[in-house]
CSV table of C-alpha atoms and ligand atoms in Angstrom, one decimal:
chain,number,residue,atom,x,y,z
A,15,UNK,CA,3.4,105.0,100.2
A,16,UNK,CA,6.6,106.1,101.2
A,17,UNK,CA,10.2,104.8,99.3
A,18,UNK,CA,9.5,103.5,96.3
A,19,UNK,CA,11.8,101.7,94.0
A,20,UNK,CA,9.8,101.9,90.7
A,21,UNK,CA,9.3,105.3,90.6
A,22,UNK,CA,13.1,105.9,92.0
A,23,UNK,CA,14.3,104.4,88.4
A,24,UNK,CA,12.0,106.2,86.5
A,25,UNK,CA,13.6,109.3,87.3
A,26,UNK,CA,16.7,107.7,87.0
A,27,UNK,CA,16.1,106.7,83.5
A,28,UNK,CA,15.7,111.1,83.1
A,29,UNK,CA,18.0,111.6,83.8
A,30,UNK,CA,20.9,109.9,82.5
A,31,UNK,CA,22.8,111.3,79.9
A,32,UNK,CA,25.8,113.4,79.6
A,33,UNK,CA,26.2,116.2,82.8
A,34,UNK,CA,28.9,117.7,82.5
A,35,UNK,CA,29.8,121.1,84.9
A,36,UNK,CA,28.7,123.8,83.8
A,37,UNK,CA,26.6,122.9,80.4
A,38,UNK,CA,22.7,122.6,79.5
A,39,UNK,CA,22.3,119.2,80.2
A,40,UNK,CA,23.3,119.7,83.9
A,41,UNK,CA,20.9,122.6,83.9
A,42,UNK,CA,17.9,120.9,82.3
A,43,UNK,CA,18.9,117.2,85.2
A,44,UNK,CA,18.9,120.1,87.6
A,45,UNK,CA,15.7,120.9,86.3
A,46,UNK,CA,13.8,118.0,86.2
A,47,UNK,CA,14.9,117.3,89.8
A,48,UNK,CA,13.6,120.8,90.8
A,49,UNK,CA,10.4,119.7,88.9
A,50,UNK,CA,9.8,116.4,90.3
A,51,UNK,CA,10.6,118.1,94.7
A,52,UNK,CA,7.5,119.7,93.5
A,53,UNK,CA,5.5,117.0,91.6
A,54,UNK,CA,5.3,116.2,95.3
A,55,UNK,CA,5.0,119.3,96.6
A,56,UNK,CA,8.3,120.4,97.8
A,57,UNK,CA,9.1,124.0,97.7
A,58,UNK,CA,12.9,123.8,95.3
A,59,UNK,CA,14.8,125.7,94.3
A,60,UNK,CA,18.3,126.3,91.7
A,61,UNK,CA,21.3,128.0,93.0
A,62,UNK,CA,23.8,129.6,90.7
A,63,UNK,CA,27.6,129.8,91.1
A,64,UNK,CA,30.7,130.5,88.9
A,65,UNK,CA,32.9,127.8,87.4
A,66,UNK,CA,35.6,128.0,85.7
A,67,UNK,CA,35.5,126.4,82.4
A,68,UNK,CA,39.0,127.0,80.0
A,69,UNK,CA,37.9,126.1,77.0
A,70,UNK,CA,41.2,124.4,74.8
A,71,UNK,CA,41.1,126.0,70.8
A,72,UNK,CA,42.8,123.0,69.5
A,73,UNK,CA,45.6,120.5,70.8
A,74,UNK,CA,48.0,118.0,68.6
A,75,UNK,CA,51.1,115.5,69.8
A,76,UNK,CA,52.9,114.3,66.8
A,77,UNK,CA,55.9,111.4,66.4
A,78,UNK,CA,57.8,113.5,63.8
A,79,UNK,CA,61.0,110.9,63.8
A,80,UNK,CA,62.1,108.2,63.3
A,81,UNK,CA,58.5,107.4,61.9
A,82,UNK,CA,56.1,110.4,61.8
A,83,UNK,CA,52.9,109.4,64.1
A,84,UNK,CA,49.9,111.6,65.1
A,85,UNK,CA,48.5,110.8,68.5
A,86,UNK,CA,44.5,111.2,69.3
A,87,UNK,CA,45.0,113.9,72.9
A,88,UNK,CA,42.9,116.6,74.7
A,89,UNK,CA,44.4,119.6,75.9
A,90,UNK,CA,45.1,120.1,79.8
A,91,UNK,CA,42.4,122.8,81.0
A,92,UNK,CA,44.9,125.7,82.3
A,93,UNK,CA,48.5,124.2,82.1
A,94,UNK,CA,49.1,126.7,79.4
A,95,UNK,CA,49.8,127.5,75.7
A,96,UNK,CA,52.3,127.0,73.3
A,97,UNK,CA,52.3,128.6,69.4
A,98,UNK,CA,51.7,127.1,66.1
A,99,UNK,CA,54.9,125.6,66.1
A,100,UNK,CA,54.4,124.0,69.1
A,101,UNK,CA,57.0,123.0,71.7
A,102,UNK,CA,59.3,120.3,69.9
A,103,UNK,CA,61.7,118.0,72.6
A,104,UNK,CA,62.6,114.2,72.4
A,105,UNK,CA,60.0,112.4,75.2
A,106,UNK,CA,61.3,111.3,78.9
A,107,UNK,CA,59.7,108.7,80.7
A,108,UNK,CA,58.9,109.5,84.1
A,109,UNK,CA,56.0,106.9,85.1
A,110,UNK,CA,55.0,108.5,89.0
A,111,UNK,CA,57.4,111.6,88.6
A,112,UNK,CA,59.0,111.0,91.9
A,113,UNK,CA,62.5,113.3,92.0
A,114,UNK,CA,64.5,109.9,90.6
A,115,UNK,CA,62.2,109.6,87.8
A,116,UNK,CA,62.8,113.6,86.9
A,117,UNK,CA,66.4,114.2,86.9
A,118,UNK,CA,67.1,114.9,83.4
A,119,UNK,CA,63.9,116.0,81.9
A,120,UNK,CA,65.5,119.6,80.6
A,121,UNK,CA,64.0,120.1,76.4
A,122,UNK,CA,61.9,117.6,76.8
A,123,UNK,CA,58.2,116.4,76.6
A,124,UNK,CA,57.6,114.3,80.0
A,125,UNK,CA,55.3,111.1,79.6
A,126,UNK,CA,53.6,110.2,83.1
A,127,UNK,CA,51.6,107.2,83.8
A,128,UNK,CA,50.7,107.9,87.8
A,129,UNK,CA,49.1,111.4,89.1
A,130,UNK,CA,51.0,113.7,90.4
A,131,UNK,CA,50.9,116.8,92.8
A,132,UNK,CA,52.2,120.6,92.2
A,133,UNK,CA,55.1,119.8,93.5
A,134,UNK,CA,56.2,117.5,90.8
A,135,UNK,CA,54.7,119.5,88.1
A,136,UNK,CA,56.6,123.3,89.6
A,137,UNK,CA,59.2,120.8,89.5
A,138,UNK,CA,59.2,119.9,86.2
A,139,UNK,CA,58.2,122.3,85.0
A,140,UNK,CA,61.8,124.7,87.1
A,141,UNK,CA,63.7,121.6,85.6
A,142,UNK,CA,63.0,123.3,81.9
A,143,UNK,CA,60.9,120.6,80.4
A,144,UNK,CA,58.9,121.6,77.6
A,145,UNK,CA,55.5,119.5,78.3
A,146,UNK,CA,53.8,116.8,79.8
A,147,UNK,CA,51.6,113.5,78.3
A,148,UNK,CA,50.0,112.4,81.4
A,149,UNK,CA,47.4,109.0,80.0
A,150,UNK,CA,43.7,108.0,80.8
A,151,UNK,CA,41.7,104.7,80.3
A,152,UNK,CA,42.8,101.0,81.3
A,153,UNK,CA,44.9,98.7,78.1
A,154,UNK,CA,41.5,96.7,78.1
A,155,UNK,CA,39.5,99.2,76.7
A,156,UNK,CA,38.1,98.3,73.2
A,157,UNK,CA,38.7,100.3,70.1
A,158,UNK,CA,36.1,102.2,70.2
A,159,UNK,CA,36.8,104.3,73.2
A,160,UNK,CA,39.8,105.3,73.1
A,161,UNK,CA,38.8,108.0,71.1
A,162,UNK,CA,37.4,108.5,74.1
A,163,UNK,CA,39.8,110.7,76.9
A,164,UNK,CA,38.2,113.2,79.7
A,165,UNK,CA,39.6,116.6,80.5
A,166,UNK,CA,41.0,118.0,82.9
A,167,UNK,CA,42.3,120.9,84.5
A,168,UNK,CA,46.6,121.4,85.1
A,169,UNK,CA,47.1,121.1,89.3
A,170,UNK,CA,48.8,124.1,90.1
A,171,UNK,CA,49.2,125.6,93.4
A,172,UNK,CA,46.7,128.9,93.0
A,173,UNK,CA,49.8,131.2,94.0
A,174,UNK,CA,51.2,129.9,91.7
A,175,UNK,CA,51.5,130.9,87.5
A,176,UNK,CA,53.4,129.2,84.9
A,177,UNK,CA,53.3,127.9,80.6
A,178,UNK,CA,54.1,124.2,81.0
A,179,UNK,CA,51.5,123.0,77.7
A,180,UNK,CA,49.6,119.5,78.6
A,181,UNK,CA,47.7,117.0,76.4
A,182,UNK,CA,46.1,113.9,77.9
A,183,UNK,CA,46.7,110.4,75.4
A,184,UNK,CA,44.6,106.8,75.7
A,185,UNK,CA,47.0,104.2,78.3
A,186,UNK,CA,47.3,101.9,74.9
A,187,UNK,CA,48.3,105.2,72.8
A,188,UNK,CA,51.3,105.7,75.4
A,189,UNK,CA,53.0,102.1,75.7
A,190,UNK,CA,53.1,102.1,71.7
A,191,UNK,CA,54.5,105.2,72.1
A,192,UNK,CA,57.4,104.1,74.5
A,193,UNK,CA,57.7,100.8,72.5
A,194,UNK,CA,58.0,103.1,68.9
A,195,UNK,CA,61.4,105.1,70.6
A,196,UNK,CA,60.9,107.4,69.2
A,197,UNK,CA,63.2,110.3,69.0
A,198,UNK,CA,61.3,113.8,67.9
A,199,UNK,CA,57.7,115.0,69.8
A,200,UNK,CA,55.8,117.7,68.9
A,201,UNK,CA,53.1,119.0,70.9
A,202,UNK,CA,50.2,121.5,70.2
A,203,UNK,CA,48.0,123.4,72.6
A,204,UNK,CA,46.1,126.6,72.3
A,205,UNK,CA,43.3,127.9,74.7
A,206,UNK,CA,41.4,130.0,76.7
A,207,UNK,CA,41.8,129.5,80.5
A,208,UNK,CA,39.9,132.3,81.9
A,209,UNK,CA,36.7,131.2,80.2
A,210,UNK,CA,33.7,130.8,83.1
A,211,UNK,CA,31.1,128.8,83.7
A,212,UNK,CA,27.9,128.8,85.5
A,213,UNK,CA,26.6,125.1,87.2
A,214,UNK,CA,23.4,125.2,90.0
A,215,UNK,CA,22.4,123.0,92.9
A,216,UNK,CA,19.5,122.4,93.5
A,217,UNK,CA,17.7,122.6,97.0
A,218,UNK,CA,14.6,121.2,98.5
A,219,UNK,CA,13.6,121.5,101.9
A,220,UNK,CA,10.7,120.1,104.6
A,221,UNK,CA,10.2,123.0,107.3
A,222,UNK,CA,11.3,120.4,111.2
A,223,UNK,CA,7.6,120.7,113.2
A,224,UNK,CA,9.1,120.9,116.4
A,225,UNK,CA,12.5,122.7,115.8
A,226,UNK,CA,13.0,124.0,112.1
A,227,UNK,CA,16.6,126.0,113.0
A,228,UNK,CA,18.1,122.6,113.4
A,229,UNK,CA,19.3,121.6,109.9
A,230,UNK,CA,19.8,117.6,109.0
A,231,UNK,CA,21.7,118.8,105.1
A,232,UNK,CA,21.0,115.7,102.4
A,233,UNK,CA,23.1,115.6,98.9
A,234,UNK,CA,24.4,114.0,96.2
A,235,UNK,CA,25.6,115.6,93.7
A,236,UNK,CA,23.8,115.2,90.5
A,237,UNK,CA,27.0,116.1,88.0
A,238,UNK,CA,28.9,113.4,85.4
A,239,UNK,CA,31.6,113.5,83.3
A,240,UNK,CA,32.0,113.0,79.6
A,241,UNK,CA,30.6,110.3,77.4
A,242,UNK,CA,28.9,108.9,81.0
A,243,UNK,CA,25.7,108.3,81.7
A,244,UNK,CA,26.4,109.0,85.0
A,245,UNK,CA,23.6,106.5,85.7
A,246,UNK,CA,25.5,104.9,88.6
A,247,UNK,CA,27.9,108.2,89.4
A,248,UNK,CA,25.4,109.6,91.2
A,249,UNK,CA,22.0,109.5,89.0
A,250,UNK,CA,21.6,106.2,92.0
A,251,UNK,CA,22.6,109.2,95.2
A,252,UNK,CA,20.1,111.5,93.3
A,253,UNK,CA,17.2,109.6,93.3
A,254,UNK,CA,18.6,108.3,97.1
A,255,UNK,CA,18.2,111.1,98.3
A,256,UNK,CA,14.8,111.5,96.4
A,257,UNK,CA,13.1,109.0,98.6
A,258,UNK,CA,14.6,109.5,101.5
A,259,UNK,CA,13.0,113.0,101.0
A,260,UNK,CA,9.7,111.2,100.0
A,261,UNK,CA,10.3,108.9,103.8
A,262,UNK,CA,10.6,112.8,105.5
A,263,UNK,CA,7.2,113.7,103.7
A,264,UNK,CA,5.7,110.3,104.7
A,265,UNK,CA,7.0,110.6,107.6
A,266,UNK,CA,6.8,114.5,109.3
A,267,UNK,CA,10.2,115.5,111.0
A,268,UNK,CA,11.1,116.9,114.4
A,269,UNK,CA,14.0,119.4,112.6
A,270,UNK,CA,14.6,120.4,109.1
A,271,UNK,CA,15.3,118.5,106.4
A,272,UNK,CA,17.4,119.9,103.4
A,273,UNK,CA,18.0,118.5,100.1
A,274,UNK,CA,21.0,119.1,98.4
A,275,UNK,CA,21.7,117.7,94.3
A,276,UNK,CA,24.9,119.0,94.0
A,277,UNK,CA,26.1,120.6,90.7
A,278,UNK,CA,29.9,120.2,89.7
A,279,UNK,CA,30.9,118.4,92.4
A,280,UNK,CA,33.4,115.6,89.4
A,281,UNK,CA,35.7,119.3,88.6
A,282,UNK,CA,36.4,119.5,92.3
A,283,UNK,CA,33.2,119.9,94.8
A,284,UNK,CA,32.6,122.9,93.7
A,285,UNK,CA,28.2,123.0,94.3
A,286,UNK,CA,28.7,121.7,98.4
A,287,UNK,CA,31.9,124.8,98.5
A,288,UNK,CA,29.2,127.4,97.1
A,289,UNK,CA,26.1,125.6,99.9
A,290,UNK,CA,28.3,126.2,102.2
A,291,UNK,CA,29.5,129.6,101.3
A,292,UNK,CA,26.6,131.0,101.4
A,293,UNK,CA,25.6,129.9,104.5
A,294,UNK,CA,28.6,130.5,106.1
A,295,UNK,CA,26.9,133.0,109.1
A,296,UNK,CA,24.0,129.9,110.3
A,297,UNK,CA,26.1,127.3,110.0
A,298,UNK,CA,25.8,126.7,113.2
A,299,UNK,CA,22.5,125.6,112.6
A,300,UNK,CA,23.4,122.6,110.3
A,301,UNK,CA,23.8,119.5,112.8
A,302,UNK,CA,24.8,117.0,110.0
A,303,UNK,CA,25.3,116.4,106.2
A,304,UNK,CA,24.5,112.8,105.3
A,305,UNK,CA,25.9,112.7,102.3
A,306,UNK,CA,24.9,109.7,99.4
A,307,UNK,CA,28.2,109.1,96.1
A,308,UNK,CA,26.1,106.4,94.2
A,309,UNK,CA,24.4,103.2,95.6
A,310,UNK,CA,22.5,100.8,93.7
A,311,UNK,CA,24.9,98.8,91.4
A,312,UNK,CA,23.9,94.9,91.7
A,313,UNK,CA,27.5,93.5,92.1
A,314,UNK,CA,28.7,96.1,95.4
A,315,UNK,CA,29.7,95.7,98.9
A,316,UNK,CA,27.8,98.5,101.1
A,317,UNK,CA,30.6,101.9,102.8
A,318,UNK,CA,29.8,105.4,105.1
A,319,UNK,CA,33.1,106.7,105.6
A,320,UNK,CA,33.0,108.8,108.5
A,321,UNK,CA,34.8,113.0,108.5
A,322,UNK,CA,33.2,113.5,111.8
A,323,UNK,CA,33.7,112.1,115.9
A,324,UNK,CA,33.8,107.8,115.4
A,325,UNK,CA,31.0,107.2,117.4
A,326,UNK,CA,29.2,108.2,114.4
A,327,UNK,CA,31.2,104.7,112.8
A,328,UNK,CA,30.4,102.4,115.7
A,329,UNK,CA,26.8,103.3,115.5
A,330,UNK,CA,26.3,102.9,112.0
A,331,UNK,CA,28.7,99.4,112.5
A,332,UNK,CA,26.2,98.5,115.2
A,333,UNK,CA,22.3,99.7,113.4
A,334,UNK,CA,23.9,97.3,110.4
A,335,UNK,CA,24.5,93.8,112.4
A,336,UNK,CA,21.3,94.9,114.6
A,337,UNK,CA,19.5,95.8,111.3
A,338,UNK,CA,20.6,93.0,109.4
A,339,UNK,CA,22.5,94.7,106.9
A,340,UNK,CA,26.3,94.5,105.7
A,341,UNK,CA,28.4,97.6,105.6
A,342,UNK,CA,31.2,98.7,106.9
A,343,UNK,CA,32.9,101.8,107.8
A,344,UNK,CA,36.2,104.3,108.6
A,345,UNK,CA,36.5,107.0,110.0
A,346,UNK,CA,38.5,109.3,107.0
A,347,UNK,CA,37.7,112.3,104.4
A,348,UNK,CA,35.7,111.5,101.2
A,349,UNK,CA,36.4,112.0,97.3
A,350,UNK,CA,32.6,114.0,97.5
A,351,UNK,CA,30.7,117.0,99.0
A,352,UNK,CA,30.5,115.7,102.2
A,353,UNK,CA,34.5,117.1,102.0
A,354,UNK,CA,32.8,120.3,101.7
A,355,UNK,CA,30.1,120.4,105.3
A,356,UNK,CA,33.7,118.8,107.0
A,357,UNK,CA,35.8,121.3,106.2
A,358,UNK,CA,33.1,124.0,107.6
A,359,UNK,CA,32.4,122.2,110.4
A,360,UNK,CA,29.6,120.4,109.5
A,361,UNK,CA,29.7,116.9,111.2
A,362,UNK,CA,29.0,114.5,107.7
A,363,UNK,CA,29.2,111.3,106.5
A,364,UNK,CA,29.2,109.5,102.8
A,365,UNK,CA,26.9,106.6,102.0
A,366,UNK,CA,27.8,104.6,98.8
A,367,UNK,CA,27.9,101.0,97.3
A,368,UNK,CA,30.7,100.3,95.6
A,369,UNK,CA,31.6,97.9,93.4
A,370,UNK,CA,34.7,94.6,93.8
A,371,UNK,CA,37.4,94.5,91.9
A,372,UNK,CA,35.8,93.7,88.2
A,373,UNK,CA,32.6,95.2,88.9
A,374,UNK,CA,30.9,98.4,87.2
A,375,UNK,CA,33.2,101.4,86.3
A,376,UNK,CA,32.0,105.1,85.9
A,377,UNK,CA,34.0,108.0,84.5
A,378,UNK,CA,33.0,106.6,80.9
A,379,UNK,CA,30.3,104.5,78.9
A,380,UNK,CA,30.4,102.0,81.1
A,381,UNK,CA,28.8,103.8,83.7
A,382,UNK,CA,25.1,102.7,82.4
A,383,UNK,CA,21.9,101.6,83.8
A,384,UNK,CA,22.5,98.0,82.8
A,385,UNK,CA,24.5,97.6,85.5
A,386,UNK,CA,21.9,98.1,88.4
A,387,UNK,CA,19.1,97.2,90.4
A,388,UNK,CA,16.5,98.5,92.1
A,389,UNK,CA,16.2,95.5,94.8
A,390,UNK,CA,20.0,96.9,95.7
A,391,UNK,CA,19.1,100.1,95.3
A,392,UNK,CA,16.2,100.3,97.6
A,393,UNK,CA,17.7,98.0,100.2
A,394,UNK,CA,20.7,101.0,101.2
A,395,UNK,CA,17.6,103.1,100.8
A,396,UNK,CA,15.0,102.2,103.3
A,397,UNK,CA,18.7,100.9,106.0
A,398,UNK,CA,19.1,105.1,105.2
A,399,UNK,CA,15.8,106.3,106.2
A,400,UNK,CA,16.2,104.1,109.3
A,401,UNK,CA,19.4,105.9,109.9
A,402,UNK,CA,18.0,109.2,108.8
A,403,UNK,CA,14.9,109.5,111.2
A,404,UNK,CA,17.1,108.3,114.1
A,405,UNK,CA,19.2,111.5,113.9
A,406,UNK,CA,16.6,113.4,112.4
A,407,UNK,CA,13.8,113.3,115.7
A,408,UNK,CA,16.6,112.3,118.0
A,409,UNK,CA,15.2,113.6,121.7
A,410,UNK,CA,18.5,115.1,122.1
A,411,UNK,CA,21.1,115.7,119.0
A,412,UNK,CA,23.6,113.1,119.6
A,413,UNK,CA,26.8,114.2,117.0
A,414,UNK,CA,29.5,116.4,118.5
A,415,UNK,CA,31.0,119.5,116.5
A,416,UNK,CA,34.5,118.1,117.5
A,417,UNK,CA,36.0,116.3,114.2
A,418,UNK,CA,38.9,113.9,115.7
A,419,UNK,CA,42.4,114.0,115.8
A,420,UNK,CA,43.1,111.5,113.5
A,421,UNK,CA,41.3,113.1,110.3
A,422,UNK,CA,42.7,116.7,110.9
A,423,UNK,CA,45.8,115.9,109.0
A,424,UNK,CA,43.9,115.4,106.0
A,425,UNK,CA,41.3,118.1,106.7
A,426,UNK,CA,44.5,120.2,106.4
A,427,UNK,CA,45.6,119.7,103.5
A,428,UNK,CA,42.3,119.8,102.2
A,429,UNK,CA,41.4,122.8,103.3
A,430,UNK,CA,44.5,124.7,102.2
A,431,UNK,CA,43.7,123.1,98.7
A,432,UNK,CA,40.1,124.7,98.9
A,433,UNK,CA,41.7,128.4,100.3
A,434,UNK,CA,43.8,128.2,97.4
A,435,UNK,CA,41.6,128.3,94.7
A,436,UNK,CA,39.6,130.6,96.8
A,437,UNK,CA,42.2,133.5,96.4
A,438,UNK,CA,43.0,132.5,92.8
A,439,UNK,CA,39.0,133.4,92.3
A,440,UNK,CA,39.4,136.7,94.6
A,441,UNK,CA,43.0,137.4,92.2
A,442,UNK,CA,41.2,136.6,89.4
A,443,UNK,CA,37.8,138.6,90.3
A,444,UNK,CA,39.8,142.5,90.9
B,501,ZN,ZN1,30.2,110.9,92.5
């Protein structure tokens, strides 16, 4: 038996619990994965790394007038602090914070419903805003999901640190807030933004029979976010590469295959960044990264996003047609661990089975086993096994390390963000 949907879903069942980066639960999942490798005779080990884990001690948001009202909120890590009295001011709705949205924010608490870039956030601060409110969730969430707000960290450039306290509220409350025409709001936030935690990658390998020093790296993140079992995102990716490991146990590979279950992907691809950083002197041995972020959803469709030369996208497209496996491909960066490899110069691809509009959801209690299907799952694994086998056992490894021009700009942006967070870490450790 090489690949097996029943075994895979049993493992999935066992790791489907909240696995937030840096928590004991993330470590527990890491140990389950490690034990699962060792059970089949594959040596596996954990690699630890430090992460930011800002601790919000208290956060509150209330309307003071005309009608007093307390709004449920969570504090934004590393945004800022207020004293016990908090900051007070009128509300200013700035939508998605374009320049024309933020003309009149001085002395106010701003509410944004779009994603704000670090540059725009700094402008809001420079113009004299006192605090900010972001939103999460959907207007169609049932009542019980309204308190389940996932927190996040402030988006600041590494060389900037300023105090602008921020909170996140549910979008239902944002609508209620605007419709109530509030006069004055008060926002209080107390946090320790410098707290650190420890997260882990799990690394296993099967040595190549002929070319030990040429490595194909399979990766999938196994951390999840608060209120989510992370069954789909990314329990399914985790069991996909586990089954690929079984495939190569049954079919000994010519080149070495390595399997990396990455921690802390959800807070900025931290696990995969650490993996490539620790191996920066030997990255030339890493020929290719095959990453998986979400498979096995019943209602869905297959994609492959190639952060490498276009020939790979074309090849996947052809192989899909030849095998009767519908998959659409493109050359792009993807917000998953493949980006860490690509930025380090290793050609990379992410495979995913994603949802149609109105389908399964991630990052909330809606990410659950009941939307997944072993038959949909195993089709992806079979296709990936075929694809991977061709590369792992290729007579001449075909993928060049040249990155296409069309990726250059996005890659440069991501690279800058990476370097900035590295600089920041260095500054902090000094
Ligand atoms: Zn994911």
